[in-house]
Short mmCIF file of C-alpha atoms and ligand atoms in Angstrom, two decimals:
data_model
loop_
_atom_site.label_atom_id
_atom_site.label_comp_id
_atom_site.label_asym_id
_atom_site.label_seq_id
_atom_site.Cartn_x
_atom_site.Cartn_y
_atom_site.Cartn_z
CA MET A 1 84.50 105.22 74.01
CA THR A 2 87.18 102.59 74.53
CA SER A 3 87.16 100.48 77.66
CA THR A 4 90.20 98.63 78.95
CA LEU A 5 90.42 96.05 81.66
CA ILE A 6 93.81 95.90 83.35
CA ARG A 7 94.33 92.73 85.33
CA GLY A 8 96.90 92.05 88.05
CA ARG A 9 97.42 92.26 91.77
CA LEU A 10 96.12 95.63 93.03
CA LEU A 11 97.38 97.72 95.93
CA SER A 12 96.02 101.13 96.96
CA PHE A 13 95.98 102.99 100.28
CA HIS A 14 92.98 104.40 102.15
CA ARG A 15 95.09 106.24 104.71
CA GLU A 16 98.53 106.31 106.33
CA PRO A 17 99.39 102.90 107.84
CA GLN A 18 99.94 103.02 111.60
CA SER A 19 102.18 99.91 111.66
CA ILE A 20 103.37 97.04 109.49
CA ASP A 21 100.27 95.08 110.58
CA ASP A 22 97.76 97.81 109.82
CA ASN A 23 96.04 96.05 106.93
CA ALA A 24 92.96 98.26 107.21
CA ALA A 25 95.07 101.09 105.76
CA TYR A 26 95.08 99.58 102.27
CA ALA A 27 93.10 97.51 99.79
CA TYR A 28 94.85 94.53 98.22
CA GLU A 29 93.35 92.28 95.52
CA SER A 30 95.34 89.16 94.66
CA ASP A 31 93.42 88.74 91.38
CA GLY A 32 92.16 92.22 90.70
CA ALA A 33 91.21 94.40 87.77
CA LEU A 34 90.69 98.04 86.90
CA LEU A 35 88.17 99.16 84.33
CA ILE A 36 89.54 102.20 82.53
CA GLU A 37 87.46 104.52 80.34
CA ASP A 38 88.48 107.96 79.03
CA GLY A 39 91.66 107.92 81.10
CA VAL A 40 89.71 107.42 84.32
CA ILE A 41 89.34 104.41 86.64
CA ARG A 42 85.65 103.45 86.44
CA ALA A 43 85.78 100.33 88.60
CA ALA A 44 88.33 98.51 90.76
CA GLY A 45 88.07 95.21 92.59
CA PRO A 46 88.21 91.46 92.13
CA TYR A 47 88.73 90.51 88.46
CA ALA A 48 85.54 88.43 88.29
CA THR A 49 83.38 91.30 89.58
CA VAL A 50 84.93 94.03 87.44
CA LYS A 51 84.85 91.82 84.34
CA THR A 52 81.13 91.19 84.79
CA ALA A 53 80.44 94.93 84.97
CA ALA A 54 82.62 95.71 81.90
CA PRO A 55 81.26 96.13 78.36
CA GLN A 56 81.27 92.98 76.20
CA ASP A 57 83.92 94.30 73.83
CA VAL A 58 86.34 95.45 76.55
CA SER A 59 90.01 94.92 75.68
CA GLU A 60 92.05 93.19 78.35
CA ILE A 61 95.66 93.61 79.44
CA ASP A 62 96.95 90.93 81.76
CA HIS A 63 99.79 91.97 84.05
CA ARG A 64 99.66 88.94 86.31
CA PRO A 65 101.68 88.16 88.45
CA HIS A 66 102.78 91.78 88.76
CA LEU A 67 101.61 94.39 91.23
CA ILE A 68 99.56 97.36 90.03
CA MET A 69 99.65 100.53 92.08
CA PRO A 70 98.83 104.20 91.57
CA GLY A 71 101.68 105.90 89.68
CA PHE A 72 104.46 107.27 91.84
CA ILE A 73 104.44 110.94 92.79
CA ASP A 74 107.60 113.01 93.28
CA THR A 75 106.97 116.22 95.21
CA HIS A 76 110.24 118.09 94.56
CA LEU A 77 112.72 118.03 91.71
CA HIS A 78 114.47 120.32 89.24
CA PHE A 79 113.89 119.64 85.58
CA PRO A 80 116.91 121.73 84.41
CA GLN A 81 119.27 119.66 86.57
CA MET A 82 119.31 116.39 84.64
CA GLN A 83 122.88 117.15 83.58
CA VAL A 84 123.85 118.34 87.07
CA MET A 85 123.29 114.96 88.74
CA ALA A 86 126.53 113.36 89.92
CA SER A 87 128.48 116.63 90.25
CA TYR A 88 131.30 116.49 92.79
CA ALA A 89 130.92 119.20 95.46
CA ALA A 90 131.54 119.66 99.18
CA ASP A 91 128.10 120.98 100.03
CA LEU A 92 124.94 122.72 98.83
CA LEU A 93 126.27 126.22 98.21
CA GLU A 94 129.39 125.02 96.37
CA TRP A 95 127.25 122.63 94.33
CA LEU A 96 124.81 125.39 93.37
CA ASN A 97 127.48 127.94 92.46
CA THR A 98 129.87 125.60 90.67
CA TYR A 99 127.57 123.36 88.67
CA THR A 100 123.90 124.08 89.08
CA PHE A 101 123.61 127.76 88.32
CA PRO A 102 125.84 127.61 85.20
CA GLU A 103 123.88 124.62 83.90
CA GLU A 104 120.50 126.27 84.44
CA CYS A 105 121.68 129.30 82.38
CA ARG A 106 121.43 127.07 79.28
CA PHE A 107 117.63 126.93 79.60
CA VAL A 108 117.28 130.38 78.10
CA GLU A 109 117.59 128.51 74.78
CA THR A 110 114.25 127.09 73.66
CA ALA A 111 115.85 124.22 71.73
CA HIS A 112 117.82 123.09 74.78
CA ALA A 113 114.82 123.37 77.11
CA GLU A 114 112.67 121.39 74.69
CA ARG A 115 115.27 118.65 74.27
CA ILE A 116 115.70 118.22 78.02
CA ALA A 117 111.93 118.31 78.59
CA VAL A 118 111.50 115.29 76.31
CA ARG A 119 114.25 113.44 78.16
CA PHE A 120 112.82 114.45 81.52
CA PHE A 121 109.38 113.01 80.83
CA ASP A 122 110.96 109.88 79.35
CA GLU A 123 112.81 109.33 82.64
CA MET A 124 109.72 109.99 84.75
CA VAL A 125 107.72 107.41 82.84
CA ARG A 126 110.58 104.89 82.80
CA HIS A 127 110.71 105.10 86.59
CA GLY A 128 106.95 104.85 87.14
CA THR A 129 106.55 108.48 88.21
CA THR A 130 103.36 109.95 86.80
CA THR A 131 103.23 113.26 88.72
CA ALA A 132 106.00 115.57 89.87
CA ALA A 133 106.30 119.01 91.43
CA ALA A 134 109.09 120.54 89.39
CA TYR A 135 111.21 123.64 89.40
CA CYS A 136 111.93 124.96 85.93
CA SER A 137 114.71 127.54 85.47
CA VAL A 138 114.26 131.29 85.80
CA HIS A 139 113.53 131.52 82.09
CA LYS A 140 109.94 131.40 80.86
CA THR A 141 111.22 129.30 77.94
CA SER A 142 111.94 126.46 80.35
CA ALA A 143 108.42 126.50 81.80
CA ASP A 144 106.94 126.64 78.30
CA ALA A 145 109.00 123.62 77.22
CA PHE A 146 108.09 121.71 80.37
CA PHE A 147 104.36 122.32 80.23
CA ALA A 148 104.12 121.77 76.48
CA GLU A 149 105.69 118.32 76.84
CA SER A 150 103.54 117.50 79.86
CA LEU A 151 100.40 118.51 77.94
CA LYS A 152 101.45 116.40 74.97
CA ARG A 153 101.79 113.35 77.20
CA GLY A 154 98.63 114.05 79.21
CA MET A 155 100.51 114.02 82.50
CA CYS A 156 99.48 115.64 85.77
CA MET A 157 102.31 117.99 86.66
CA VAL A 158 102.94 120.85 89.06
CA ALA A 159 105.72 123.24 88.02
CA GLY A 160 106.86 126.82 88.13
CA LYS A 161 109.17 129.32 86.58
CA VAL A 162 111.76 129.96 89.27
CA MET A 163 111.90 133.50 90.68
CA MET A 164 115.47 134.61 91.53
CA ASP A 165 116.94 138.11 91.37
CA ARG A 166 120.26 137.99 93.27
CA ASN A 167 123.24 135.86 94.30
CA ALA A 168 123.48 133.95 91.03
CA PRO A 169 125.03 134.55 87.58
CA GLN A 170 123.52 137.36 85.51
CA GLY A 171 122.07 134.87 83.01
CA LEU A 172 119.99 133.34 85.78
CA LEU A 173 118.45 136.47 87.25
CA ASP A 174 115.12 138.11 86.68
CA THR A 175 113.88 141.24 88.47
CA PRO A 176 110.89 141.60 90.80
CA GLU A 177 108.83 143.03 87.91
CA MET A 178 109.90 140.35 85.43
CA SER A 179 109.19 137.58 87.92
CA TYR A 180 105.70 138.96 88.46
CA ASP A 181 104.92 139.41 84.77
CA GLU A 182 106.42 136.08 83.69
CA THR A 183 104.84 134.04 86.49
CA ARG A 184 101.49 135.57 85.52
CA ALA A 185 102.18 134.75 81.88
CA VAL A 186 103.03 131.14 82.76
CA ILE A 187 99.80 130.89 84.76
CA ALA A 188 97.77 132.34 81.88
CA ASP A 189 99.44 130.09 79.32
CA TRP A 190 99.51 126.80 81.22
CA HIS A 191 97.51 126.56 84.45
CA GLY A 192 94.57 124.23 83.94
CA LYS A 193 95.66 123.31 80.40
CA GLY A 194 95.36 119.55 80.28
CA ARG A 195 96.49 118.35 83.69
CA ASN A 196 99.03 121.14 84.27
CA HIS A 197 99.22 123.05 87.55
CA VAL A 198 101.40 126.13 87.89
CA ALA A 199 103.27 126.69 91.17
CA ILE A 200 104.56 130.03 92.46
CA THR A 201 108.27 129.25 92.79
CA PRO A 202 110.66 131.64 94.56
CA ARG A 203 113.83 129.51 94.54
CA PHE A 204 114.87 130.30 98.14
CA ALA A 205 115.42 133.34 100.32
CA ILE A 206 119.11 133.67 99.36
CA THR A 207 118.31 134.25 95.69
CA SER A 208 115.35 136.61 96.21
CA THR A 209 115.54 140.24 97.36
CA PRO A 210 112.89 141.44 99.81
CA GLU A 211 111.33 143.23 96.81
CA GLN A 212 110.97 139.93 94.98
CA MET A 213 109.56 138.26 98.08
CA GLU A 214 106.92 141.01 98.09
CA VAL A 215 106.09 139.99 94.53
CA ALA A 216 105.76 136.36 95.61
CA LYS A 217 103.41 137.52 98.36
CA SER A 218 101.27 139.45 95.85
CA LEU A 219 101.12 136.43 93.54
CA VAL A 220 99.98 134.17 96.40
CA ARG A 221 97.27 136.72 97.28
CA GLU A 222 96.18 136.96 93.69
CA PHE A 223 96.23 133.19 93.08
CA PRO A 224 95.46 131.61 96.47
CA ASN A 225 94.69 128.22 94.97
CA LEU A 226 98.09 127.71 93.38
CA HIS A 227 100.88 125.67 94.90
CA VAL A 228 103.89 127.47 96.31
CA GLN A 229 107.28 125.78 96.34
CA THR A 230 110.65 126.80 97.73
CA HIS A 231 113.59 125.52 99.80
CA LEU A 232 113.94 125.76 103.57
CA SER A 233 116.57 124.82 106.12
CA GLU A 234 118.64 122.42 104.05
CA ASN A 235 122.18 123.32 105.11
CA ARG A 236 123.76 125.15 108.07
CA ASP A 237 125.63 127.72 105.93
CA GLU A 238 122.48 128.37 103.92
CA ILE A 239 120.56 129.03 107.15
CA SER A 240 123.18 131.47 108.52
CA TYR A 241 123.38 133.36 105.25
CA THR A 242 119.60 133.62 105.04
CA CYS A 243 119.40 135.02 108.57
CA GLU A 244 122.07 137.62 107.63
CA LEU A 245 120.09 138.62 104.56
CA TYR A 246 116.80 138.91 106.49
CA PRO A 247 117.87 140.24 109.92
CA GLN A 248 114.31 141.17 110.93
CA ALA A 249 113.08 137.58 110.63
CA LYS A 250 112.97 135.38 113.74
CA ASP A 251 114.44 132.48 111.79
CA TYR A 252 114.50 131.03 108.24
CA THR A 253 110.86 129.90 108.30
CA ASP A 254 109.81 133.34 109.48
CA VAL A 255 111.29 134.86 106.31
CA TYR A 256 108.69 132.98 104.29
CA ALA A 257 105.95 133.55 106.89
CA ARG A 258 106.49 137.31 106.66
CA TYR A 259 105.72 137.14 102.97
CA GLY A 260 102.61 135.01 103.39
CA LEU A 261 104.17 131.95 101.79
CA LEU A 262 103.21 129.34 104.40
CA GLY A 263 100.02 127.38 103.83
CA PRO A 264 98.43 124.04 102.96
CA LYS A 265 99.54 124.20 99.32
CA SER A 266 103.09 125.27 100.18
CA LEU A 267 105.89 122.74 99.69
CA PHE A 268 109.17 123.39 101.48
CA GLY A 269 112.08 121.34 100.18
CA HIS A 270 114.34 119.77 102.83
CA CYS A 271 113.37 121.24 106.29
CA ILE A 272 116.18 119.29 107.95
CA HIS A 273 117.23 121.72 110.67
CA LEU A 274 113.97 123.37 111.80
CA SER A 275 113.66 124.64 115.37
CA GLU A 276 110.59 123.76 117.44
CA ARG A 277 109.23 127.23 116.76
CA GLU A 278 109.64 126.73 113.04
CA ALA A 279 108.02 123.30 113.13
CA ASP A 280 105.08 124.83 115.03
CA ALA A 281 104.74 127.50 112.33
CA MET A 282 104.79 124.83 109.62
CA SER A 283 102.20 122.77 111.49
CA GLU A 284 99.86 125.65 112.25
CA THR A 285 99.75 126.67 108.59
CA GLY A 286 99.46 123.13 107.19
CA SER A 287 102.69 123.60 105.24
CA VAL A 288 104.46 120.54 103.85
CA ALA A 289 108.07 119.57 104.67
CA VAL A 290 109.50 117.68 101.69
CA PHE A 291 111.95 114.87 102.54
CA CYS A 292 114.61 114.42 99.84
CA PRO A 293 116.71 111.48 101.07
CA THR A 294 119.18 110.86 98.23
CA SER A 295 119.91 114.58 97.93
CA ASN A 296 120.33 115.07 101.66
CA LEU A 297 122.87 112.26 101.78
CA PHE A 298 124.63 113.24 98.55
CA LEU A 299 125.11 116.88 99.56
CA GLY A 300 125.80 115.92 103.19
CA SER A 301 122.96 118.19 104.26
CA GLY A 302 121.76 116.12 107.23
CA LEU A 303 119.25 113.53 108.39
CA PHE A 304 115.61 114.57 107.91
CA PRO A 305 113.87 114.10 111.29
CA LEU A 306 110.76 112.46 109.84
CA ARG A 307 109.41 111.03 113.07
CA ALA A 308 110.27 114.10 115.15
CA LEU A 309 108.23 116.17 112.69
CA THR A 310 105.25 113.87 112.32
CA ARG A 311 104.94 112.65 115.91
CA ARG A 312 105.10 115.99 117.68
CA GLU A 313 102.12 117.54 119.43
CA LYS A 314 101.72 119.83 116.45
CA PRO A 315 102.55 117.46 113.61
CA VAL A 316 104.10 118.72 110.40
CA ARG A 317 102.79 117.38 107.09
CA VAL A 318 105.52 115.59 105.13
CA SER A 319 106.07 114.24 101.63
CA VAL A 320 108.96 112.51 99.83
CA ALA A 321 110.89 113.51 96.74
CA SER A 322 113.93 112.81 94.57
CA ASP A 323 115.24 116.40 94.37
CA ILE A 324 116.89 115.72 91.02
CA GLY A 325 119.71 116.87 90.45
CA GLY A 326 120.87 117.18 94.08
CA GLY A 327 119.21 113.79 94.34
CA THR A 328 120.96 110.83 92.77
CA SER A 329 118.09 108.73 91.42
CA TYR A 330 114.89 109.31 89.46
CA SER A 331 113.43 106.25 91.14
CA MET A 332 110.95 106.71 93.97
CA LEU A 333 111.84 103.13 94.98
CA LYS A 334 115.49 104.13 95.46
CA THR A 335 114.38 107.36 97.13
CA LEU A 336 112.42 105.43 99.77
CA ASP A 337 115.28 102.94 100.11
CA GLU A 338 117.50 105.84 101.19
CA ALA A 339 114.71 107.26 103.37
CA TYR A 340 114.63 103.95 105.20
CA LYS A 341 118.36 104.16 105.88
CA ILE A 342 118.10 107.75 107.11
CA LEU A 343 115.50 106.62 109.64
CA GLN A 344 117.65 103.65 110.64
CA LEU A 345 120.47 106.08 111.48
CA GLN A 346 118.06 107.86 113.84
CA GLY A 347 116.92 104.65 115.52
CA GLU A 348 113.54 104.87 113.77
CA ARG A 349 111.67 102.56 111.38
CA LEU A 350 109.98 103.15 108.07
CA ASN A 351 107.87 100.11 107.27
CA PRO A 352 107.28 99.14 103.63
CA PHE A 353 103.58 100.02 103.75
CA ASP A 354 104.52 103.48 105.00
CA SER A 355 106.97 103.88 102.12
CA PHE A 356 104.51 102.89 99.41
CA TYR A 357 101.81 105.00 101.03
CA LEU A 358 104.18 107.99 100.90
CA MET A 359 105.09 107.46 97.21
CA THR A 360 101.43 107.34 96.23
CA ARG A 361 98.54 108.57 98.37
CA GLY A 362 100.73 110.41 100.90
CA ASN A 363 102.34 112.53 98.21
CA ALA A 364 98.96 113.07 96.52
CA GLU A 365 97.58 114.38 99.81
CA ALA A 366 100.63 116.63 100.22
CA LEU A 367 99.87 118.11 96.80
CA ALA A 368 96.13 118.37 97.60
CA LEU A 369 95.48 116.22 94.51
CA VAL A 370 94.22 113.04 96.14
CA ASP A 371 90.82 113.43 94.47
CA ARG A 372 92.59 112.85 91.11
CA ILE A 373 95.76 110.82 91.73
CA GLY A 374 97.52 108.59 94.26
CA THR A 375 94.84 105.90 94.64
CA LEU A 376 92.95 103.33 92.57
CA GLN A 377 89.57 104.75 93.63
CA PRO A 378 86.93 104.79 90.88
CA GLY A 379 86.80 108.35 89.56
CA SER A 380 90.58 108.81 89.82
CA ASP A 381 92.75 109.40 86.80
CA ALA A 382 94.22 106.12 85.57
CA ASP A 383 97.87 106.87 86.36
CA LEU A 384 99.39 103.51 87.25
CA VAL A 385 102.66 101.72 87.79
CA VAL A 386 103.11 97.98 87.28
CA LEU A 387 105.90 96.46 89.39
CA ASP A 388 107.86 93.22 89.07
CA MET A 389 109.64 92.09 92.22
CA ALA A 390 111.71 89.60 90.17
CA ALA A 391 112.93 92.13 87.60
CA THR A 392 116.64 91.28 87.86
CA PRO A 393 118.39 87.97 88.51
CA ALA A 394 119.30 89.05 92.04
CA MET A 395 115.75 90.22 92.72
CA ALA A 396 114.30 87.01 91.28
CA LEU A 397 116.50 84.95 93.58
CA ARG A 398 115.44 86.97 96.61
CA ALA A 399 111.81 86.83 95.46
CA GLU A 400 111.89 83.02 95.74
CA VAL A 401 111.65 83.37 99.52
CA VAL A 402 109.19 86.26 99.68
CA ASN A 403 106.04 85.16 101.45
CA SER A 404 104.09 88.31 102.26
CA LEU A 405 103.05 91.57 100.66
CA ALA A 406 105.24 93.45 103.15
CA ASP A 407 108.26 91.37 102.06
CA GLU A 408 107.49 92.00 98.42
CA LEU A 409 107.24 95.77 98.90
CA PHE A 410 110.42 95.84 100.91
CA LEU A 411 112.26 93.89 98.23
CA LEU A 412 110.97 96.25 95.53
CA GLN A 413 112.07 99.27 97.54
CA THR A 414 115.46 97.92 98.56
CA MET A 415 116.58 96.29 95.31
CA GLY A 416 114.27 97.84 92.72
CA ASP A 417 114.66 100.75 90.33
CA ASP A 418 113.43 101.48 86.80
CA ARG A 419 114.00 97.82 85.88
CA ALA A 420 111.23 96.83 88.30
CA VAL A 421 108.77 99.07 86.44
CA VAL A 422 107.09 96.84 83.86
CA GLU A 423 104.69 99.50 82.63
CA THR A 424 103.55 103.00 83.46
CA TYR A 425 100.05 104.14 82.52
CA VAL A 426 99.37 107.83 82.07
CA ALA A 427 95.63 108.52 82.04
CA GLY A 428 95.06 104.92 81.01
CA LYS A 429 97.67 104.90 78.23
CA PRO A 430 100.62 102.50 78.45
CA SER A 431 103.54 104.91 78.26
CA LYS A 432 106.72 103.07 79.22
CA SER A 433 106.61 100.49 76.47
CA ALA A 434 105.22 103.01 73.95
N1 GUN B 1 118.35 125.43 97.30
C1 GUN B 1 118.17 126.39 96.35
N2 GUN B 1 118.22 125.88 95.12
C2 GUN B 1 118.43 124.56 95.28
C3 GUN B 1 118.57 123.48 94.35
O1 GUN B 1 118.51 123.64 93.15
N3 GUN B 1 118.77 122.25 94.91
C4 GUN B 1 118.83 122.04 96.25
N4 GUN B 1 119.03 120.81 96.70
N5 GUN B 1 118.71 123.03 97.12
C5 GUN B 1 118.51 124.28 96.63
ZN1 ZN B 2 115.43 121.45 95.28
#
């Protein structure tokens, strides 16, 4: 067994910070170390203590003066949309129909899916993201390519073959039967292989017939422990069209509720325009509203009401995500930078501890994976990101006057991107520089 000691400044959250002064919410070690064995964190704490407990022949990696945190987690993105990013469209539905659906049709080809999968994981690692909840395309080939690459790299990923059987080009449609059989096949082939988790993934109500939603319901019944992911209440035209397609439903959220899709492992992308009734339904079922700041701004979808959702009498669980390719950056730092601005526009604050909590432990809790990822707790998988607040000349200049951890985090979030990521460890293996 090989043991590695990784030295640097350590930051990991115990719980959500209540304010910028809530230093009981996190553990910070100014000269800390992690002892890594078999891809798992065995010990974490002051360097001197962890070193004493380590085997004599331990190999040491010194990241001082950089900051070591749990790897970033992205709770919503689309792996077949890497070549859709930066497409010029008026709004969501135009963007989907003009660019996104045609592009996703290409993932029927194994060679294309495999090529993009390699590039996708390269980008994740370059940006310090070690776990993502991803949509593949409708084609099983895309899920196979995604999970094979994830397995090869030993990454913890959640992903699903998209189910969609209407309102898209022929090359991007399955049928209710196909979506059932192929989702089951993806589960059989990939769920629990390595660190792979399969999610039941009906794209959204507009692209699924009631018959396909019944299939999604059956799959959730059959596999109650799997994640479910879909889109909800992103854009006004999308909401109206959904209500036309499902006239019996009380509202958009009720469409999913009727098919048993709400629950503590259900991730709903966007949730910008929910009514109070819908927010109650989300809260009562423990469903997660996924905030996708760069995408919401890029597509002009609206301002996610983070505080209104989390501070209500029946709070809604939230997470944060890039939503590549509606989103405009792979970086969770940039994502939280835009989240900050969206809150500013609503007269609210997002303090830097809150942001870094969300990117790590908060998102791990949203995925119900906090026992494995999102913290530096002994026993966790050693997925780590190493951050340099002086990564660029402009950042280095600003860093000269940083005099607190809060300042440092805020600088990283506001000015940082992949260049601030010195190294990314996947299950203890340095993967960015590899
Ligand atoms: N709603 C349904 N599909 C999509 C998608 O691919 N991206 C976004 N942003 N919203 C969606
Ligand atoms: Zn999405």
